[in-house]
Amino acid sequence: MNHLHQPHASWAQYYDLVFAETFGEAYQDLTDKTLAQVRSCAEVGCRIVDFGAGTGRLAIPLAQYGYCVTAVEPCWEMLQQLAHKPGAEDVKLTHSTMAQFVAKQAFDAAICAFTVLMYLLDEEALQASLQAVADSLASGGLLLIDIPDRQLFQGFVAQTKIMERQVDIDPLGGGLYCFSDQTFLQLESGTQHYYDEFCIRYWDSAFVVDQLRFCGFEVEADLSADFADFMSHYLLLRKM
Ligand SMILES: C[S@@+](CC[C@H](N)C(=O)[O-])C[C@H]1O[C@@H](n2cnc3c(N)ncnc32)[C@H](O)[C@@H]1O
């Protein structure tokens, strides 16, 4: 897999800090709500695959609760951050995109959470990814997924005691946007700076739901009201 130009690769070591600084308490709130949702619908011990697992925000606590968790993540540097955290020894790590992932044994539940869909840039990638998610699940398996709202595609400035971050999100046409992120961090080791730039895409939620239905899913519950602060549709679906 090509490691170059992967979103987040150049600043994976700061990813957790930057997201915690940017979103403050809301970030922990989102994590708590997402974990509670998974725990309410998946029995402890069952097999869960976390697509776009990032640095393990969900995968590690779920493994600690007693689920058999596989983390699927295409950015090697993000996966390495996950790999070196306490608790990672209980998570099976897979370096792969969603679309390329092939399950050796069917999973009971899948998660695709916190804007992973916006990294899919064309319909082919979306369809292949959703099909791979469906193929990874046993019949009756559950999928928790979020579909970012258009409101999320707006730049922002975040400033805290230790961070100055400017994110620009510029439309390129056809639902594509250029996401650019310039961040300065004041750390004990000195000032750190990174710049990252990559493409993201807005997906209409009705279109994504149609694609999910095509892959054999039915919507079990629309959880968007429970996640109202996070500018995304949150859906629970069941593979029929
Ligand atoms: C904003 S992060 C969210 C990470 C994690 N799901 C969480 O909730 O903290 C989005 C992640 O999706 C990953 N990603 C990007 N393209 C992907 C793809 N095609 N398949 C799976 N994951 C992808 C990125 O590398 C990144 O780690």
Short mmCIF file of C-alpha atoms and ligand atoms in Angstrom, two decimals:
data_model
loop_
_atom_site.label_atom_id
_atom_site.label_comp_id
_atom_site.label_asym_id
_atom_site.label_seq_id
_atom_site.Cartn_x
_atom_site.Cartn_y
_atom_site.Cartn_z
CA MET A 1 0.00 0.00 0.00
CA ASN A 2 1.27 3.49 -0.87
CA HIS A 3 2.05 5.38 2.35
CA LEU A 4 2.64 8.68 0.60
CA HIS A 5 0.03 11.43 0.76
CA GLN A 6 -2.16 9.53 3.19
CA PRO A 7 -4.29 12.00 5.15
CA HIS A 8 -2.92 12.37 8.71
CA ALA A 9 0.34 10.50 7.96
CA SER A 10 2.60 13.49 8.65
CA TRP A 11 1.03 14.32 12.03
CA ALA A 12 -0.34 11.01 13.30
CA GLN A 13 1.76 11.38 16.47
CA TYR A 14 -0.17 14.58 17.31
CA TYR A 15 -3.60 13.42 16.07
CA ASP A 16 -5.07 12.55 19.50
CA LEU A 17 -3.80 15.76 21.09
CA VAL A 18 -4.97 17.94 18.20
CA PHE A 19 -8.47 16.43 18.15
CA ALA A 20 -8.80 16.67 21.95
CA GLU A 21 -7.65 20.32 21.84
CA THR A 22 -9.88 21.17 18.87
CA PHE A 23 -13.13 19.67 20.14
CA GLY A 24 -12.59 19.80 23.93
CA GLU A 25 -15.14 17.98 26.08
CA ALA A 26 -17.37 17.32 23.07
CA TYR A 27 -14.78 14.85 21.78
CA GLN A 28 -14.94 12.71 24.93
CA ASP A 29 -18.72 13.07 24.88
CA LEU A 30 -18.81 11.72 21.31
CA THR A 31 -16.55 8.82 22.30
CA ASP A 32 -18.71 7.99 25.34
CA LYS A 33 -21.94 8.14 23.30
CA THR A 34 -20.52 5.98 20.50
CA LEU A 35 -19.18 3.36 22.92
CA ALA A 36 -22.49 3.32 24.83
CA GLN A 37 -24.35 2.81 21.55
CA VAL A 38 -22.15 -0.14 20.59
CA ARG A 39 -22.49 -1.68 24.04
CA SER A 40 -26.26 -1.36 23.92
CA CYS A 41 -26.56 -3.38 20.72
CA ALA A 42 -23.62 -5.80 20.68
CA GLU A 43 -23.09 -8.54 23.26
CA VAL A 44 -19.74 -8.62 25.01
CA GLY A 45 -17.49 -11.18 23.35
CA CYS A 46 -18.84 -10.66 19.88
CA ARG A 47 -16.62 -9.88 16.90
CA ILE A 48 -16.42 -6.20 15.90
CA VAL A 49 -14.56 -4.65 12.98
CA ASP A 50 -13.72 -0.93 13.23
CA PHE A 51 -13.24 0.53 9.73
CA GLY A 52 -11.01 3.60 9.61
CA ALA A 53 -10.05 2.94 13.21
CA GLY A 54 -7.54 5.79 13.30
CA THR A 55 -5.50 5.73 16.49
CA GLY A 56 -7.96 3.41 18.25
CA ARG A 57 -10.32 5.89 19.92
CA LEU A 58 -13.09 3.26 19.79
CA ALA A 59 -11.21 0.02 19.07
CA ILE A 60 -9.10 0.00 22.24
CA PRO A 61 -11.90 0.66 24.77
CA LEU A 62 -14.15 -1.84 22.99
CA ALA A 63 -11.43 -4.50 23.29
CA GLN A 64 -11.10 -3.60 26.97
CA TYR A 65 -14.86 -4.15 27.42
CA GLY A 66 -14.36 -7.70 26.14
CA TYR A 67 -15.22 -7.49 22.43
CA CYS A 68 -12.98 -9.23 19.87
CA VAL A 69 -11.95 -6.16 17.90
CA THR A 70 -10.26 -5.85 14.53
CA ALA A 71 -9.07 -2.37 13.55
CA VAL A 72 -8.86 -1.66 9.82
CA GLU A 73 -6.86 1.46 8.94
CA PRO A 74 -5.10 2.46 5.69
CA CYS A 75 -2.78 5.09 7.19
CA TRP A 76 0.26 3.21 8.47
CA GLU A 77 1.32 6.05 10.77
CA MET A 78 -2.13 6.17 12.42
CA LEU A 79 -2.08 2.40 12.84
CA GLN A 80 1.35 2.65 14.48
CA GLN A 81 -0.04 5.15 16.99
CA LEU A 82 -2.79 2.66 17.80
CA ALA A 83 -0.28 -0.21 17.99
CA HIS A 84 1.81 1.50 20.66
CA LYS A 85 -1.03 2.38 23.02
CA PRO A 86 -1.82 0.44 26.19
CA GLY A 87 -4.54 -2.08 25.37
CA ALA A 88 -3.58 -2.37 21.70
CA GLU A 89 -2.31 -5.90 22.31
CA ASP A 90 -5.98 -6.96 22.51
CA VAL A 91 -6.86 -5.42 19.12
CA LYS A 92 -6.14 -7.19 15.85
CA LEU A 93 -4.57 -4.63 13.52
CA THR A 94 -5.07 -4.65 9.76
CA HIS A 95 -3.38 -2.20 7.43
CA SER A 96 -6.02 -1.82 4.72
CA THR A 97 -8.65 0.40 3.24
CA MET A 98 -12.27 -0.57 3.78
CA ALA A 99 -12.63 -1.59 0.14
CA GLN A 100 -9.62 -3.92 0.22
CA PHE A 101 -10.51 -5.61 3.50
CA VAL A 102 -11.50 -9.26 3.31
CA ALA A 103 -12.70 -10.90 6.52
CA LYS A 104 -11.37 -14.38 7.24
CA GLN A 105 -14.34 -14.99 9.54
CA ALA A 106 -17.63 -13.08 9.54
CA PHE A 107 -18.04 -10.27 12.09
CA ASP A 108 -21.11 -9.64 14.26
CA ALA A 109 -20.85 -5.87 14.05
CA ALA A 110 -19.00 -3.16 12.16
CA ILE A 111 -18.23 0.47 12.95
CA CYS A 112 -17.42 3.15 10.42
CA ALA A 113 -17.40 6.24 12.58
CA PHE A 114 -16.32 9.85 12.79
CA THR A 115 -16.24 11.05 9.19
CA VAL A 116 -14.51 8.03 7.60
CA LEU A 117 -16.92 8.25 4.64
CA MET A 118 -15.67 11.68 3.62
CA TYR A 119 -12.28 10.19 2.75
CA LEU A 120 -13.94 8.20 -0.07
CA LEU A 121 -13.63 10.38 -3.12
CA ASP A 122 -15.70 8.72 -5.85
CA GLU A 123 -18.75 6.50 -6.23
CA GLU A 124 -16.63 3.50 -7.13
CA ALA A 125 -14.70 3.81 -3.85
CA LEU A 126 -17.94 4.35 -1.90
CA GLN A 127 -19.64 1.32 -3.43
CA ALA A 128 -16.59 -0.95 -3.07
CA SER A 129 -16.15 0.17 0.55
CA LEU A 130 -19.78 -0.37 1.56
CA GLN A 131 -19.82 -3.74 -0.22
CA ALA A 132 -16.68 -4.78 1.68
CA VAL A 133 -18.36 -3.75 4.94
CA ALA A 134 -21.41 -5.87 4.04
CA ASP A 135 -19.23 -8.81 3.01
CA SER A 136 -17.37 -8.69 6.32
CA LEU A 137 -20.58 -9.17 8.35
CA ALA A 138 -22.57 -12.26 9.19
CA SER A 139 -26.23 -12.22 8.20
CA GLY A 140 -28.03 -10.17 10.88
CA GLY A 141 -24.82 -8.27 11.67
CA LEU A 142 -25.01 -4.61 12.67
CA LEU A 143 -23.31 -1.54 11.24
CA LEU A 144 -22.91 1.78 13.06
CA ILE A 145 -22.00 4.48 10.55
CA ASP A 146 -21.99 8.26 10.37
CA ILE A 147 -22.57 10.36 7.25
CA PRO A 148 -21.16 13.88 7.67
CA ASP A 149 -23.54 16.80 7.05
CA ARG A 150 -22.64 19.57 4.64
CA GLN A 151 -22.22 21.89 7.69
CA LEU A 152 -19.10 19.97 8.59
CA PHE A 153 -17.44 21.13 5.36
CA GLN A 154 -16.52 24.53 6.72
CA GLY A 155 -13.12 25.80 7.77
CA PHE A 156 -12.43 26.86 11.33
CA VAL A 157 -9.81 28.29 13.62
CA ALA A 158 -9.15 26.62 16.96
CA GLN A 159 -6.95 28.23 19.57
CA THR A 160 -6.06 26.83 22.97
CA LYS A 161 -3.21 27.42 25.44
CA ILE A 162 -0.99 25.03 23.51
CA MET A 163 -2.45 24.98 19.99
CA GLU A 164 -3.16 27.29 17.07
CA ARG A 165 -4.96 25.47 14.29
CA GLN A 166 -6.38 26.78 11.05
CA VAL A 167 -8.41 24.44 8.89
CA ASP A 168 -9.59 25.57 5.46
CA ILE A 169 -12.12 23.52 3.54
CA ASP A 170 -12.41 24.83 0.00
CA PRO A 171 -14.91 23.52 -2.56
CA LEU A 172 -13.42 21.98 -5.68
CA GLY A 173 -16.74 21.11 -7.36
CA GLY A 174 -18.59 17.82 -7.68
CA GLY A 175 -18.88 17.42 -3.90
CA LEU A 176 -15.08 17.44 -3.50
CA TYR A 177 -13.27 19.76 -1.12
CA CYS A 178 -9.64 20.55 -0.39
CA PHE A 179 -9.00 20.15 3.34
CA SER A 180 -5.91 22.01 4.51
CA ASP A 181 -4.71 22.08 8.08
CA GLN A 182 -1.97 24.31 9.49
CA THR A 183 -1.25 23.69 13.14
CA PHE A 184 1.29 24.93 15.69
CA LEU A 185 1.67 23.11 19.00
CA GLN A 186 3.57 24.32 22.05
CA LEU A 187 4.95 21.16 23.57
CA GLU A 188 7.57 20.53 26.29
CA SER A 189 9.92 19.56 23.47
CA GLY A 190 9.39 22.96 21.80
CA THR A 191 7.13 24.31 19.07
CA GLN A 192 5.89 21.75 16.56
CA HIS A 193 4.32 22.68 13.27
CA TYR A 194 2.61 20.60 10.62
CA TYR A 195 0.75 21.24 7.41
CA ASP A 196 -1.50 18.65 5.79
CA GLU A 197 -3.64 18.90 2.69
CA PHE A 198 -5.93 16.31 1.17
CA CYS A 199 -9.23 15.87 -0.65
CA ILE A 200 -12.49 15.01 1.07
CA ARG A 201 -16.00 14.54 -0.27
CA TYR A 202 -19.50 15.35 0.85
CA TRP A 203 -21.94 12.44 0.40
CA ASP A 204 -25.67 12.96 0.41
CA SER A 205 -27.07 10.79 3.19
CA ALA A 206 -30.02 9.52 1.11
CA PHE A 207 -27.58 8.42 -1.59
CA VAL A 208 -25.41 6.59 0.95
CA VAL A 209 -28.47 4.87 2.44
CA ASP A 210 -29.49 3.74 -1.07
CA GLN A 211 -26.01 2.32 -1.58
CA LEU A 212 -26.18 0.56 1.78
CA ARG A 213 -29.56 -0.95 0.85
CA PHE A 214 -28.06 -2.12 -2.43
CA CYS A 215 -25.38 -3.92 -0.38
CA GLY A 216 -28.07 -5.69 1.64
CA PHE A 217 -28.51 -3.42 4.67
CA GLU A 218 -31.73 -2.17 6.23
CA VAL A 219 -31.86 0.85 8.52
CA GLU A 220 -32.55 -0.38 12.04
CA ALA A 221 -32.47 3.02 13.76
CA ASP A 222 -31.70 6.65 12.94
CA LEU A 223 -29.57 7.78 15.89
CA SER A 224 -28.93 11.29 14.55
CA ALA A 225 -30.92 12.98 17.33
CA ASP A 226 -28.68 11.32 19.95
CA PHE A 227 -25.62 12.67 18.13
CA ALA A 228 -27.14 16.05 17.26
CA ASP A 229 -24.04 18.06 18.26
CA PHE A 230 -21.77 16.29 15.83
CA MET A 231 -23.13 17.45 12.44
CA SER A 232 -23.52 13.96 11.00
CA HIS A 233 -26.26 11.42 10.43
CA TYR A 234 -25.66 8.46 12.71
CA LEU A 235 -27.33 5.26 11.54
CA LEU A 236 -27.58 1.74 12.85
CA LEU A 237 -28.16 -0.77 10.05
CA ARG A 238 -28.62 -4.51 9.92
CA LYS A 239 -27.34 -6.79 7.20
CA MET A 240 -30.33 -8.81 6.01
C1 LIG B 1 -11.24 11.34 11.35
S1 LIG B 1 -10.44 9.78 11.41
C2 LIG B 1 -11.53 8.83 12.48
C3 LIG B 1 -10.78 7.73 13.18
C4 LIG B 1 -11.64 6.83 14.07
N1 LIG B 1 -12.72 6.17 13.34
C5 LIG B 1 -12.22 7.59 15.23
O1 LIG B 1 -13.44 7.54 15.39
O2 LIG B 1 -11.46 8.19 16.00
C6 LIG B 1 -10.78 9.06 9.83
C7 LIG B 1 -9.94 7.83 9.57
O3 LIG B 1 -10.40 7.20 8.36
C8 LIG B 1 -9.26 6.65 7.73
N2 LIG B 1 -9.54 6.37 6.32
C9 LIG B 1 -9.34 7.16 5.26
N3 LIG B 1 -9.66 6.53 4.12
C10 LIG B 1 -10.10 5.30 4.47
C11 LIG B 1 -10.55 4.15 3.73
N4 LIG B 1 -10.64 4.19 2.40
N5 LIG B 1 -10.88 3.05 4.42
C12 LIG B 1 -10.80 3.03 5.77
N6 LIG B 1 -10.37 4.07 6.51
C13 LIG B 1 -10.03 5.20 5.88
C14 LIG B 1 -8.19 7.72 7.92
O4 LIG B 1 -6.91 7.22 7.69
C15 LIG B 1 -8.46 8.12 9.37
O5 LIG B 1 -7.70 7.38 10.27
#
